[in-house]
PDB file of C-alpha atoms and ligand atoms in Angstrom:
ATOM      1  CA  MET A 121       0.000   0.000   0.000  1.00 35.00           C
ATOM      2  CA  SER A 122       1.497   3.338  -0.961  1.00 37.00           C
ATOM      3  CA  GLY A 123       1.994   5.906   1.763  1.00 37.00           C
ATOM      4  CA  LEU A 124       1.300   9.567   1.401  1.00 42.00           C
ATOM      5  CA  PRO A 125       4.126  11.513  -0.215  1.00 35.00           C
ATOM      6  CA  ALA A 126       6.169  13.531   2.243  1.00 33.00           C
ATOM      7  CA  THR A 127       6.066  16.530  -0.091  1.00 29.00           C
ATOM      8  CA  GLY A 128       2.756  18.326  -0.327  1.00 31.00           C
ATOM      9  CA  PHE A 129       1.536  16.532   2.801  1.00 33.00           C
ATOM     10  CA  GLY A 130       4.151  17.882   5.202  1.00 30.00           C
ATOM     11  CA  ASN A 131       3.847  17.257   8.902  1.00 28.00           C
ATOM     12  CA  THR A 132       2.846  13.629   8.414  1.00 30.00           C
ATOM     13  CA  ARG A 133       4.127  10.875  10.640  1.00 32.00           C
ATOM     14  CA  ASN A 134       5.045   7.514   9.208  1.00 29.00           C
ATOM     15  CA  VAL A 135       2.014   5.732   7.816  1.00 35.00           C
ATOM     16  CA  ARG A 136       1.549   2.547   9.800  1.00 35.00           C
ATOM     17  CA  PRO A 137       0.030  -0.443   8.098  1.00 34.00           C
ATOM     18  CA  PHE A 138      -3.256  -1.267   9.825  1.00 33.00           C
ATOM     19  CA  ARG A 139      -4.665  -4.771   9.838  1.00 36.00           C
ATOM     20  CA  ALA A 140      -8.327  -4.533   8.977  1.00 34.00           C
ATOM     21  CA  GLY A 141      -9.608  -7.437  11.072  1.00 34.00           C
ATOM     22  CA  GLY A 142      -9.173 -11.143  10.428  1.00 33.00           C
ATOM     23  CA  GLN A 143     -11.877 -11.634   7.833  1.00 35.00           C
ATOM     24  CA  THR A 144     -13.220  -9.274   5.249  1.00 39.00           C
ATOM     25  CA  GLY A 145     -16.361  -7.190   5.505  1.00 44.00           C
ATOM     26  CA  ILE A 146     -16.930  -7.793   9.182  1.00 43.00           C
ATOM     27  CA  MET A 147     -17.270  -5.457  12.119  1.00 45.00           C
ATOM     28  CA  ASN A 148     -13.773  -4.328  12.972  1.00 46.00           C
ATOM     29  CA  SER A 149     -13.817  -3.264  16.646  1.00 62.00           C
ATOM     30  CA  ARG A 150     -17.105  -1.696  15.726  1.00 83.00           C
ATOM     31  CA  SER A 151     -15.939  -0.195  12.458  1.00 89.00           C
ATOM     32  CA  VAL A 152     -17.291  -1.736   9.273  1.00 90.00           C
ATOM     33  CA  SER A 153     -14.555  -2.452   6.750  1.00 90.00           C
ATOM     34  CA  PHE A 154     -15.839  -2.636   3.168  1.00 93.00           C
ATOM     35  CA  ASP A 155     -13.472  -5.307   1.826  1.00 93.00           C
ATOM     36  CA  ARG A 156     -16.386  -7.509   0.777  1.00 92.00           C
ATOM     37  CA  ALA A 157     -18.035  -4.630  -1.112  1.00 92.00           C
ATOM     38  CA  ALA A 158     -15.057  -3.563  -3.241  1.00 94.00           C
ATOM     39  CA  GLY A 159     -16.300  -5.376  -6.358  1.00 92.00           C
ATOM     40  CA  PHE A 160     -19.794  -3.883  -6.374  1.00 91.00           C
ATOM     41  CA  TYR A 161     -19.676  -0.767  -4.173  1.00 92.00           C
ATOM     42  CA  ASP A 162     -19.656   1.774  -7.016  1.00 91.00           C
ATOM     43  CA  GLN A 163     -22.837   0.253  -8.450  1.00 86.00           C
ATOM     44  CA  THR A 164     -24.686   0.976  -5.205  1.00 85.00           C
ATOM     45  CA  ARG A 165     -23.685   4.653  -5.120  1.00 85.00           C
ATOM     46  CA  ASP A 166     -23.871   5.545  -8.796  1.00 84.00           C
ATOM     47  CA  LEU A 167     -24.997   9.153  -9.400  1.00 90.00           C
ATOM     48  CA  PRO A 168     -26.244  10.789 -12.591  1.00 91.00           C
ATOM     49  CA  PRO A 169     -23.195  12.534 -14.171  1.00 93.00           C
ATOM     50  CA  GLU A 170     -24.658  16.042 -13.741  1.00 95.00           C
ATOM     51  CA  LEU A 171     -25.321  15.428 -10.035  1.00 94.00           C
ATOM     52  CA  ALA A 172     -21.837  13.968  -9.474  1.00 95.00           C
ATOM     53  CA  GLN A 173     -20.433  17.045 -11.234  1.00 97.00           C
ATOM     54  CA  ALA A 174     -22.536  19.411  -9.082  1.00 97.00           C
ATOM     55  CA  GLN A 175     -21.220  17.674  -5.953  1.00 97.00           C
ATOM     56  CA  THR A 176     -17.614  17.994  -7.137  1.00 98.00           C
ATOM     57  CA  GLU A 177     -18.165  21.704  -7.879  1.00 98.00           C
ATOM     58  CA  LEU A 178     -19.737  22.294  -4.464  1.00 98.00           C
ATOM     59  CA  LEU A 179     -16.729  20.676  -2.772  1.00 98.00           C
ATOM     60  CA  CYS A 180     -14.229  22.445  -5.046  1.00 98.00           C
ATOM     61  CA  GLU A 181     -15.647  25.796  -3.910  1.00 98.00           C
ATOM     62  CA  GLU A 182     -14.966  24.781  -0.316  1.00 98.00           C
ATOM     63  CA  LEU A 183     -11.508  23.439  -1.138  1.00 98.00           C
ATOM     64  CA  ALA A 184     -10.356  26.183  -3.505  1.00 95.00           C
ATOM     65  CA  ALA A 185      -7.763  27.635  -1.126  1.00 91.00           C
ATOM     66  CA  THR A 186      -6.389  24.257   0.030  1.00 95.00           C
ATOM     67  CA  THR A 187      -3.184  22.441  -0.828  1.00 95.00           C
ATOM     68  CA  ARG A 188      -3.474  19.462   1.544  1.00 97.00           C
ATOM     69  CA  CYS A 189      -6.769  17.561   1.813  1.00 98.00           C
ATOM     70  CA  LEU A 190      -7.487  14.170   3.331  1.00 98.00           C
ATOM     71  CA  GLU A 191     -10.534  11.974   2.781  1.00 98.00           C
ATOM     72  CA  ILE A 192     -11.108   9.489   5.606  1.00 98.00           C
ATOM     73  CA  GLY A 193     -12.928   6.300   4.562  1.00 98.00           C
ATOM     74  CA  VAL A 194     -12.037   7.222   0.975  1.00 98.00           C
ATOM     75  CA  GLY A 195     -13.193   3.829  -0.335  1.00 97.00           C
ATOM     76  CA  THR A 196     -13.013   3.465  -4.118  1.00 97.00           C
ATOM     77  CA  GLY A 197     -12.372   7.182  -4.610  1.00 97.00           C
ATOM     78  CA  ARG A 198     -15.907   8.070  -5.677  1.00 96.00           C
ATOM     79  CA  ILE A 199     -15.469  11.543  -4.113  1.00 97.00           C
ATOM     80  CA  ALA A 200     -11.674  11.939  -4.105  1.00 98.00           C
ATOM     81  CA  LEU A 201     -10.892  10.981  -7.703  1.00 98.00           C
ATOM     82  CA  PRO A 202     -13.154  13.638  -9.314  1.00 97.00           C
ATOM     83  CA  LEU A 203     -11.705  16.193  -6.867  1.00 98.00           C
ATOM     84  CA  ALA A 204      -8.174  15.224  -7.915  1.00 98.00           C
ATOM     85  CA  GLY A 205      -9.311  15.521 -11.535  1.00 97.00           C
ATOM     86  CA  ALA A 206     -10.432  19.070 -10.765  1.00 97.00           C
ATOM     87  CA  GLY A 207      -6.970  19.934  -9.443  1.00 97.00           C
ATOM     88  CA  ILE A 208      -7.521  19.438  -5.686  1.00 98.00           C
ATOM     89  CA  HIS A 209      -4.602  17.790  -3.839  1.00 97.00           C
ATOM     90  CA  VAL A 210      -6.351  15.042  -1.924  1.00 98.00           C
ATOM     91  CA  ALA A 211      -5.054  11.905  -0.232  1.00 98.00           C
ATOM     92  CA  GLY A 212      -7.120   9.132   1.310  1.00 98.00           C
ATOM     93  CA  VAL A 213      -7.141   6.578   4.094  1.00 98.00           C
ATOM     94  CA  ASP A 214      -9.411   3.580   4.585  1.00 98.00           C
ATOM     95  CA  LEU A 215      -9.561   0.389   6.648  1.00 96.00           C
ATOM     96  CA  SER A 216     -10.154  -1.680   3.538  1.00 97.00           C
ATOM     97  CA  PRO A 217      -7.211  -2.652   1.308  1.00 97.00           C
ATOM     98  CA  ALA A 218      -9.670  -4.004  -1.277  1.00 97.00           C
ATOM     99  CA  MET A 219     -11.540  -0.676  -1.575  1.00 97.00           C
ATOM    100  CA  LEU A 220      -8.206   1.153  -1.898  1.00 98.00           C
ATOM    101  CA  GLY A 221      -7.165  -1.370  -4.549  1.00 97.00           C
ATOM    102  CA  ARG A 222     -10.227  -0.362  -6.597  1.00 97.00           C
ATOM    103  CA  LEU A 223      -9.382   3.304  -6.143  1.00 97.00           C
ATOM    104  CA  ARG A 224      -5.858   2.759  -7.412  1.00 96.00           C
ATOM    105  CA  ALA A 225      -7.077   0.671 -10.352  1.00 96.00           C
ATOM    106  CA  LYS A 226      -9.407   3.510 -11.377  1.00 95.00           C
ATOM    107  CA  GLY A 227      -7.175   6.471 -10.634  1.00 88.00           C
ATOM    108  CA  GLY A 228      -3.564   5.398 -10.888  1.00 84.00           C
ATOM    109  CA  GLY A 229      -1.621   7.597  -8.534  1.00 90.00           C
ATOM    110  CA  ALA A 230      -3.999  10.573  -8.708  1.00 95.00           C
ATOM    111  CA  VAL A 231      -4.956  10.097  -5.048  1.00 98.00           C
ATOM    112  CA  PRO A 232      -2.227   8.787  -2.709  1.00 97.00           C
ATOM    113  CA  VAL A 233      -3.718   6.319  -0.249  1.00 97.00           C
ATOM    114  CA  ALA A 234      -2.851   4.381   2.882  1.00 97.00           C
ATOM    115  CA  VAL A 235      -4.575   1.727   4.955  1.00 98.00           C
ATOM    116  CA  ALA A 236      -5.306   3.469   8.243  1.00 97.00           C
ATOM    117  CA  ASP A 237      -8.004   3.770  10.877  1.00 97.00           C
ATOM    118  CA  ALA A 238      -9.791   7.124  11.013  1.00 98.00           C
ATOM    119  CA  ARG A 239      -9.982   6.723  14.806  1.00 97.00           C
ATOM    120  CA  ARG A 240      -6.211   7.129  15.051  1.00 96.00           C
ATOM    121  CA  LEU A 241      -4.841   8.874  12.027  1.00 98.00           C
ATOM    122  CA  PRO A 242      -1.133   8.471  11.315  1.00 97.00           C
ATOM    123  CA  PHE A 243      -0.602  12.213  10.836  1.00 98.00           C
ATOM    124  CA  GLY A 244       0.587  15.022  13.045  1.00 98.00           C
ATOM    125  CA  ALA A 245      -1.576  17.874  14.284  1.00 98.00           C
ATOM    126  CA  ALA A 246      -2.494  20.570  11.764  1.00 98.00           C
ATOM    127  CA  ALA A 247      -1.259  18.475   8.816  1.00 98.00           C
ATOM    128  CA  PHE A 248      -4.236  19.267   6.538  1.00 98.00           C
ATOM    129  CA  ASP A 249      -6.229  22.249   5.280  1.00 98.00           C
ATOM    130  CA  ALA A 250      -9.375  20.142   4.871  1.00 98.00           C
ATOM    131  CA  VAL A 251     -10.648  16.701   5.839  1.00 98.00           C
ATOM    132  CA  LEU A 252     -13.603  15.003   4.114  1.00 98.00           C
ATOM    133  CA  ALA A 253     -15.791  12.114   5.258  1.00 98.00           C
ATOM    134  CA  CYS A 254     -18.630  10.783   3.117  1.00 97.00           C
ATOM    135  CA  HIS A 255     -20.880   7.911   4.270  1.00 94.00           C
ATOM    136  CA  VAL A 256     -18.400   6.830   6.949  1.00 96.00           C
ATOM    137  CA  LEU A 257     -19.407   8.020  10.412  1.00 96.00           C
ATOM    138  CA  HIS A 258     -22.463   5.730  10.674  1.00 92.00           C
ATOM    139  CA  LEU A 259     -20.047   2.799  10.279  1.00 92.00           C
ATOM    140  CA  VAL A 260     -17.814   3.649  13.239  1.00 94.00           C
ATOM    141  CA  GLN A 261     -19.077   3.180  16.764  1.00 92.00           C
ATOM    142  CA  ALA A 262     -16.465   5.658  18.033  1.00 94.00           C
ATOM    143  CA  TRP A 263     -17.598   8.297  15.506  1.00 96.00           C
ATOM    144  CA  ALA A 264     -16.921  11.071  18.035  1.00 96.00           C
ATOM    145  CA  ASP A 265     -13.252   9.981  18.198  1.00 96.00           C
ATOM    146  CA  VAL A 266     -13.132  10.096  14.391  1.00 97.00           C
ATOM    147  CA  ALA A 267     -14.521  13.643  14.431  1.00 98.00           C
ATOM    148  CA  ASP A 268     -11.967  14.658  17.070  1.00 98.00           C
ATOM    149  CA  GLU A 269      -9.149  13.076  15.032  1.00 98.00           C
ATOM    150  CA  ALA A 270     -10.267  15.007  11.963  1.00 98.00           C
ATOM    151  CA  LEU A 271     -10.236  18.247  13.965  1.00 98.00           C
ATOM    152  CA  ARG A 272      -6.790  17.376  15.380  1.00 98.00           C
ATOM    153  CA  VAL A 273      -5.183  16.962  11.959  1.00 98.00           C
ATOM    154  CA  LEU A 274      -6.773  20.175  10.630  1.00 98.00           C
ATOM    155  CA  ARG A 275      -4.792  23.401  10.760  1.00 98.00           C
ATOM    156  CA  PRO A 276      -6.389  26.454  12.400  1.00 98.00           C
ATOM    157  CA  GLY A 277      -8.845  27.842   9.858  1.00 97.00           C
ATOM    158  CA  GLY A 278      -9.225  24.404   8.232  1.00 98.00           C
ATOM    159  CA  THR A 279     -12.537  22.755   7.308  1.00 98.00           C
ATOM    160  CA  PHE A 280     -14.035  19.335   8.029  1.00 98.00           C
ATOM    161  CA  LEU A 281     -16.562  18.420   5.320  1.00 98.00           C
ATOM    162  CA  VAL A 282     -19.028  15.637   6.093  1.00 98.00           C
ATOM    163  CA  SER A 283     -21.883  13.997   4.242  1.00 96.00           C
ATOM    164  CA  GLN A 284     -24.016  11.083   5.359  1.00 89.00           C
ATOM    165  CA  GLY A 285     -26.229  11.328   2.299  1.00 74.00           C
ATOM    166  CA  GLY A 286     -29.828  12.101   3.071  1.00 66.00           C
ATOM    167  CA  GLN A 287     -32.828   9.920   3.767  1.00 63.00           C
ATOM    168  CA  SER A 288     -34.993   9.747   0.707  1.00 61.00           C
ATOM    169  CA  GLY A 289     -38.420  11.193   1.480  1.00 65.00           C
ATOM    170  CA  ASP A 290     -39.692   8.692  -1.070  1.00 78.00           C
ATOM    171  CA  GLU A 291     -42.508   6.632   0.480  1.00 83.00           C
ATOM    172  CA  THR A 292     -41.655   3.523  -1.523  1.00 87.00           C
ATOM    173  CA  ALA A 293     -38.034   3.488  -0.335  1.00 86.00           C
ATOM    174  CA  LEU A 294     -39.001   4.148   3.285  1.00 85.00           C
ATOM    175  CA  GLU A 295     -41.671   1.446   3.304  1.00 90.00           C
ATOM    176  CA  LEU A 296     -39.388  -1.127   1.686  1.00 92.00           C
ATOM    177  CA  ARG A 297     -36.550  -0.494   4.123  1.00 88.00           C
ATOM    178  CA  LYS A 298     -38.913  -0.694   7.096  1.00 89.00           C
ATOM    179  CA  ARG A 299     -40.398  -3.995   5.917  1.00 93.00           C
ATOM    180  CA  LEU A 300     -36.980  -5.472   5.132  1.00 93.00           C
ATOM    181  CA  ARG A 301     -35.726  -4.656   8.619  1.00 89.00           C
ATOM    182  CA  GLN A 302     -38.855  -6.169  10.171  1.00 91.00           C
ATOM    183  CA  ALA A 303     -38.623  -9.316   8.031  1.00 93.00           C
ATOM    184  CA  ALA A 304     -34.943  -9.759   8.989  1.00 91.00           C
ATOM    185  CA  GLY A 305     -35.694  -9.139  12.680  1.00 87.00           C
ATOM    186  CA  LEU A 306     -33.559  -6.010  12.817  1.00 82.00           C
ATOM    187  CA  ALA A 307     -33.939  -2.836  14.843  1.00 70.00           C
ATOM    188  CA  ASP A 308     -34.695   0.485  13.177  1.00 63.00           C
ATOM    189  CA  VAL A 309     -31.113   1.631  13.269  1.00 53.00           C
ATOM    190  CA  ALA A 310     -29.675  -1.460  11.590  1.00 54.00           C
ATOM    191  CA  GLY A 311     -26.432  -0.748   9.763  1.00 55.00           C
ATOM    192  CA  ARG A 312     -25.651   2.253  11.924  1.00 66.00           C
ATOM    193  CA  VAL A 313     -23.119   1.176  14.479  1.00 81.00           C
ATOM    194  CA  GLY A 314     -22.050   4.818  14.689  1.00 89.00           C
ATOM    195  CA  LEU A 315     -23.534   8.244  14.004  1.00 92.00           C
ATOM    196  CA  HIS A 316     -27.326   8.307  13.683  1.00 88.00           C
ATOM    197  CA  GLY A 317     -27.916  11.843  12.469  1.00 90.00           C
ATOM    198  CA  MET A 318     -25.949  14.893  11.363  1.00 94.00           C
ATOM    199  CA  ASP A 319     -27.511  16.946  14.166  1.00 95.00           C
ATOM    200  CA  GLU A 320     -25.501  14.798  16.645  1.00 96.00           C
ATOM    201  CA  LEU A 321     -22.294  15.673  14.811  1.00 97.00           C
ATOM    202  CA  ASP A 322     -23.262  19.368  14.614  1.00 98.00           C
ATOM    203  CA  ARG A 323     -23.668  19.410  18.395  1.00 98.00           C
ATOM    204  CA  HIS A 324     -20.431  17.493  18.981  1.00 98.00           C
ATOM    205  CA  VAL A 325     -18.219  19.850  16.970  1.00 98.00           C
ATOM    206  CA  ALA A 326     -20.052  23.008  18.096  1.00 98.00           C
ATOM    207  CA  ALA A 327     -19.210  22.039  21.690  1.00 98.00           C
ATOM    208  CA  ARG A 328     -15.549  22.213  20.619  1.00 97.00           C
ATOM    209  CA  GLY A 329     -15.894  25.781  19.374  1.00 97.00           C
ATOM    210  CA  VAL A 330     -16.071  24.776  15.725  1.00 98.00           C
ATOM    211  CA  GLY A 331     -18.416  26.645  13.354  1.00 96.00           C
ATOM    212  CA  VAL A 332     -21.185  24.705  11.615  1.00 98.00           C
ATOM    213  CA  ARG A 333     -22.442  25.457   8.091  1.00 98.00           C
ATOM    214  CA  HIS A 334     -25.005  23.478   6.090  1.00 97.00           C
ATOM    215  CA  LEU A 335     -24.108  23.582   2.386  1.00 97.00           C
ATOM    216  CA  PRO A 336     -26.896  23.737  -0.198  1.00 95.00           C
ATOM    217  CA  THR A 337     -28.673  20.395  -0.600  1.00 93.00           C
ATOM    218  CA  LEU A 338     -28.244  18.757  -4.000  1.00 94.00           C
ATOM    219  CA  ARG A 339     -31.470  17.040  -4.938  1.00 89.00           C
ATOM    220  CA  ASN A 340     -31.228  13.579  -6.397  1.00 87.00           C
ATOM    221  CA  THR A 341     -34.117  12.895  -8.755  1.00 86.00           C
ATOM    222  CA  GLN A 342     -32.676   9.523  -9.779  1.00 86.00           C
ATOM    223  CA  THR A 343     -34.921   6.471  -9.409  1.00 88.00           C
ATOM    224  CA  ARG A 344     -34.373   2.746  -9.770  1.00 89.00           C
ATOM    225  CA  SER A 345     -36.658  -0.226  -9.915  1.00 94.00           C
ATOM    226  CA  VAL A 346     -37.814  -1.978  -6.769  1.00 95.00           C
ATOM    227  CA  ALA A 347     -36.784  -5.283  -8.405  1.00 96.00           C
ATOM    228  CA  GLU A 348     -33.170  -4.105  -8.769  1.00 95.00           C
ATOM    229  CA  PHE A 349     -33.065  -2.903  -5.153  1.00 94.00           C
ATOM    230  CA  LEU A 350     -34.462  -6.171  -3.753  1.00 96.00           C
ATOM    231  CA  ASP A 351     -31.988  -8.172  -5.869  1.00 95.00           C
ATOM    232  CA  GLN A 352     -29.132  -6.153  -4.374  1.00 93.00           C
ATOM    233  CA  VAL A 353     -30.478  -6.663  -0.850  1.00 94.00           C
ATOM    234  CA  ALA A 354     -30.732 -10.443  -1.442  1.00 95.00           C
ATOM    235  CA  GLN A 355     -27.101 -10.449  -2.609  1.00 93.00           C
ATOM    236  CA  GLN A 356     -26.079  -8.579   0.568  1.00 92.00           C
ATOM    237  CA  TYR A 357     -24.791  -5.477  -1.216  1.00 91.00           C
ATOM    238  CA  TYR A 358     -25.677  -3.284   1.779  1.00 88.00           C
ATOM    239  CA  SER A 359     -23.647  -3.131   4.964  1.00 87.00           C
ATOM    240  CA  TRP A 360     -26.736  -3.340   7.194  1.00 85.00           C
ATOM    241  CA  THR A 361     -27.147  -6.952   6.020  1.00 89.00           C
ATOM    242  CA  TRP A 362     -23.576  -8.065   6.728  1.00 89.00           C
ATOM    243  CA  ASP A 363     -24.164  -9.173  10.296  1.00 85.00           C
ATOM    244  CA  LEU A 364     -26.941 -11.496   9.131  1.00 89.00           C
ATOM    245  CA  ASP A 365     -26.511 -14.912   7.580  1.00 91.00           C
ATOM    246  CA  GLU A 366     -27.175 -15.329   3.880  1.00 93.00           C
ATOM    247  CA  ALA A 367     -30.357 -17.385   4.358  1.00 94.00           C
ATOM    248  CA  THR A 368     -31.968 -14.797   6.648  1.00 94.00           C
ATOM    249  CA  VAL A 369     -31.316 -11.985   4.176  1.00 94.00           C
ATOM    250  CA  ARG A 370     -32.579 -13.977   1.175  1.00 95.00           C
ATOM    251  CA  GLN A 371     -35.697 -14.981   3.084  1.00 95.00           C
ATOM    252  CA  ALA A 372     -36.390 -11.380   4.143  1.00 95.00           C
ATOM    253  CA  ALA A 373     -35.918 -10.117   0.569  1.00 96.00           C
ATOM    254  CA  ALA A 374     -38.226 -12.859  -0.753  1.00 97.00           C
ATOM    255  CA  GLU A 375     -40.942 -12.044   1.797  1.00 96.00           C
ATOM    256  CA  VAL A 376     -40.813  -8.350   1.019  1.00 96.00           C
ATOM    257  CA  ARG A 377     -40.810  -9.080  -2.727  1.00 96.00           C
ATOM    258  CA  VAL A 378     -44.129 -10.952  -2.367  1.00 97.00           C
ATOM    259  CA  TRP A 379     -45.583  -8.075  -0.341  1.00 96.00           C
ATOM    260  CA  ALA A 380     -44.271  -5.473  -2.834  1.00 96.00           C
ATOM    261  CA  GLU A 381     -45.677  -7.318  -5.862  1.00 96.00           C
ATOM    262  CA  HIS A 382     -49.046  -7.385  -4.175  1.00 96.00           C
ATOM    263  CA  ARG A 383     -48.786  -3.643  -3.495  1.00 94.00           C
ATOM    264  CA  TRP A 384     -47.151  -2.304  -6.694  1.00 94.00           C
ATOM    265  CA  GLY A 385     -47.457  -5.043  -9.325  1.00 95.00           C
ATOM    266  CA  ASP A 386     -44.511  -5.383 -11.722  1.00 96.00           C
ATOM    267  CA  LEU A 387     -41.435  -4.549  -9.632  1.00 96.00           C
ATOM    268  CA  THR A 388     -39.296  -3.938 -12.705  1.00 95.00           C
ATOM    269  CA  VAL A 389     -41.627  -0.996 -13.399  1.00 94.00           C
ATOM    270  CA  ALA A 390     -42.201   0.250  -9.819  1.00 92.00           C
ATOM    271  CA  GLN A 391     -39.578   2.882  -8.981  1.00 92.00           C
ATOM    272  CA  MET A 392     -38.036   4.145  -5.765  1.00 90.00           C
ATOM    273  CA  GLY A 393     -36.224   7.438  -5.159  1.00 85.00           C
ATOM    274  CA  ALA A 394     -32.705   8.108  -3.912  1.00 84.00           C
ATOM    275  CA  GLY A 395     -31.534  10.290  -1.025  1.00 81.00           C
ATOM    276  CA  SER A 396     -30.443  13.874  -1.684  1.00 87.00           C
ATOM    277  CA  LEU A 397     -26.828  14.934  -1.143  1.00 92.00           C
ATOM    278  CA  ARG A 398     -26.223  16.993   1.975  1.00 94.00           C
ATOM    279  CA  TRP A 399     -22.841  18.274   3.140  1.00 96.00           C
ATOM    280  CA  HIS A 400     -22.039  20.035   6.388  1.00 97.00           C
ATOM    281  CA  ALA A 401     -18.898  22.169   6.705  1.00 98.00           C
ATOM    282  CA  TYR A 402     -17.203  22.508  10.100  1.00 98.00           C
ATOM    283  CA  ASP A 403     -14.808  25.443  10.325  1.00 98.00           C
ATOM    284  CA  VAL A 404     -11.975  25.288  12.840  1.00 98.00           C
ATOM    285  CA  PRO A 405     -11.324  28.796  14.202  1.00 97.00           C
ATOM    286  CA  ALA A 406      -8.309  30.476  12.567  1.00 95.00           C
TER     287      ALA A 406
HETATM  288  N1  SAM B 788     -16.307   7.788   1.125  1.00 92.05           N
HETATM  289  C1  SAM B 788     -16.492   6.797   0.090  1.00 92.05           C
HETATM  290  C2  SAM B 788     -17.709   7.136  -0.737  1.00 92.05           C
HETATM  291  O1  SAM B 788     -18.508   7.995  -0.329  1.00 92.05           O
HETATM  292  O2  SAM B 788     -17.884   6.508  -1.784  1.00 92.05           O
HETATM  293  C3  SAM B 788     -16.645   5.373   0.674  1.00 92.05           C
HETATM  294  C4  SAM B 788     -17.821   5.231   1.611  1.00 92.05           C
HETATM  295  S1  SAM B 788     -18.068   3.535   2.148  1.00 92.05           S
HETATM  296  C5  SAM B 788     -19.792   3.537   2.521  1.00 92.05           C
HETATM  297  C6  SAM B 788     -17.371   3.600   3.766  1.00 92.05           C
HETATM  298  C7  SAM B 788     -15.860   3.389   3.784  1.00 92.05           C
HETATM  299  O3  SAM B 788     -15.368   3.682   5.101  1.00 92.05           O
HETATM  300  C8  SAM B 788     -15.475   1.965   3.489  1.00 92.05           C
HETATM  301  O4  SAM B 788     -14.507   1.931   2.463  1.00 92.05           O
HETATM  302  C9  SAM B 788     -14.932   1.426   4.827  1.00 92.05           C
HETATM  303  O5  SAM B 788     -13.931   0.440   4.651  1.00 92.05           O
HETATM  304  C10 SAM B 788     -14.388   2.708   5.454  1.00 92.05           C
HETATM  305  N2  SAM B 788     -14.262   2.690   6.910  1.00 92.05           N
HETATM  306  C11 SAM B 788     -15.119   2.198   7.838  1.00 92.05           C
HETATM  307  N3  SAM B 788     -14.645   2.405   9.065  1.00 92.05           N
HETATM  308  C12 SAM B 788     -13.449   3.045   8.939  1.00 92.05           C
HETATM  309  C13 SAM B 788     -12.446   3.509   9.852  1.00 92.05           C
HETATM  310  N4  SAM B 788     -12.592   3.358  11.176  1.00 92.05           N
HETATM  311  N5  SAM B 788     -11.339   4.093   9.345  1.00 92.05           N
HETATM  312  C14 SAM B 788     -11.160   4.228   8.013  1.00 92.05           C
HETATM  313  N6  SAM B 788     -12.062   3.799   7.094  1.00 92.05           N
HETATM  314  C15 SAM B 788     -13.196   3.213   7.554  1.00 92.05           C
END
């Protein structure tokens, strides 16, 4: 695994290799490594090109004055690679070697990466102008430690940018998720070992004297068929299913499919909406 270059990312300590648990895709001391998802992850987070571009532009505005950015839980580089393409100097860390392998296969050396745990970053204080985290904090039980680590490695005046996506207000999506959880015997907050809502994070950083800004929401009008979604659930594409055995997940998906066909008819025609994109910016005092 390549480390971060010393130049351009000054003030870094040595990057320690971090062993991401014994098996792949399992809870790792209450962090969820995505090794098992590396082959299909991008399919589950695909955005229409104009929306992906709008997100990159929104982040570029925030990062315009930066020379050293870090994305924690960078995964396959879905966020970092377009930023690098737009001229932002961004490096990434992740627990999952397999996700980082995908990133490198897609982006060559555009984004330097290292296997590291966001709960204890291998960088000195004030090493970065900006830190990003997208769809990560719900996967880490010690999400508050991750937030504090991000603030530690930010220089005074630096910005922590966080997105957890946004719940789709779409009734079909909400109903399906609720029924799937019930059928699998899961609690409401399944898949969230960590942060439950952005308001919790807002309060946490505000208590540390950090400014909170909510960036404009980017609406996602994309839809996909209910059939495709249920197929992906049955194949355990989503991290909230990873603690369950294969048979339980398949059975739950099958039960909900029967219910959904009764309710909506042809599930290849019935559509469900996607969550909007919401970013919060946390400004460390200068
Ligand atoms: N940020 C990328 C994106 O939006 O496409 C990837 C998001 S993916 C849902 C979450 C990523 O966080 C996975 O690659 C997972 O391995 C990583 N992750 C989970 N816990 C972590 C931790 N404690 N430290 C570093 N990475 C972690």
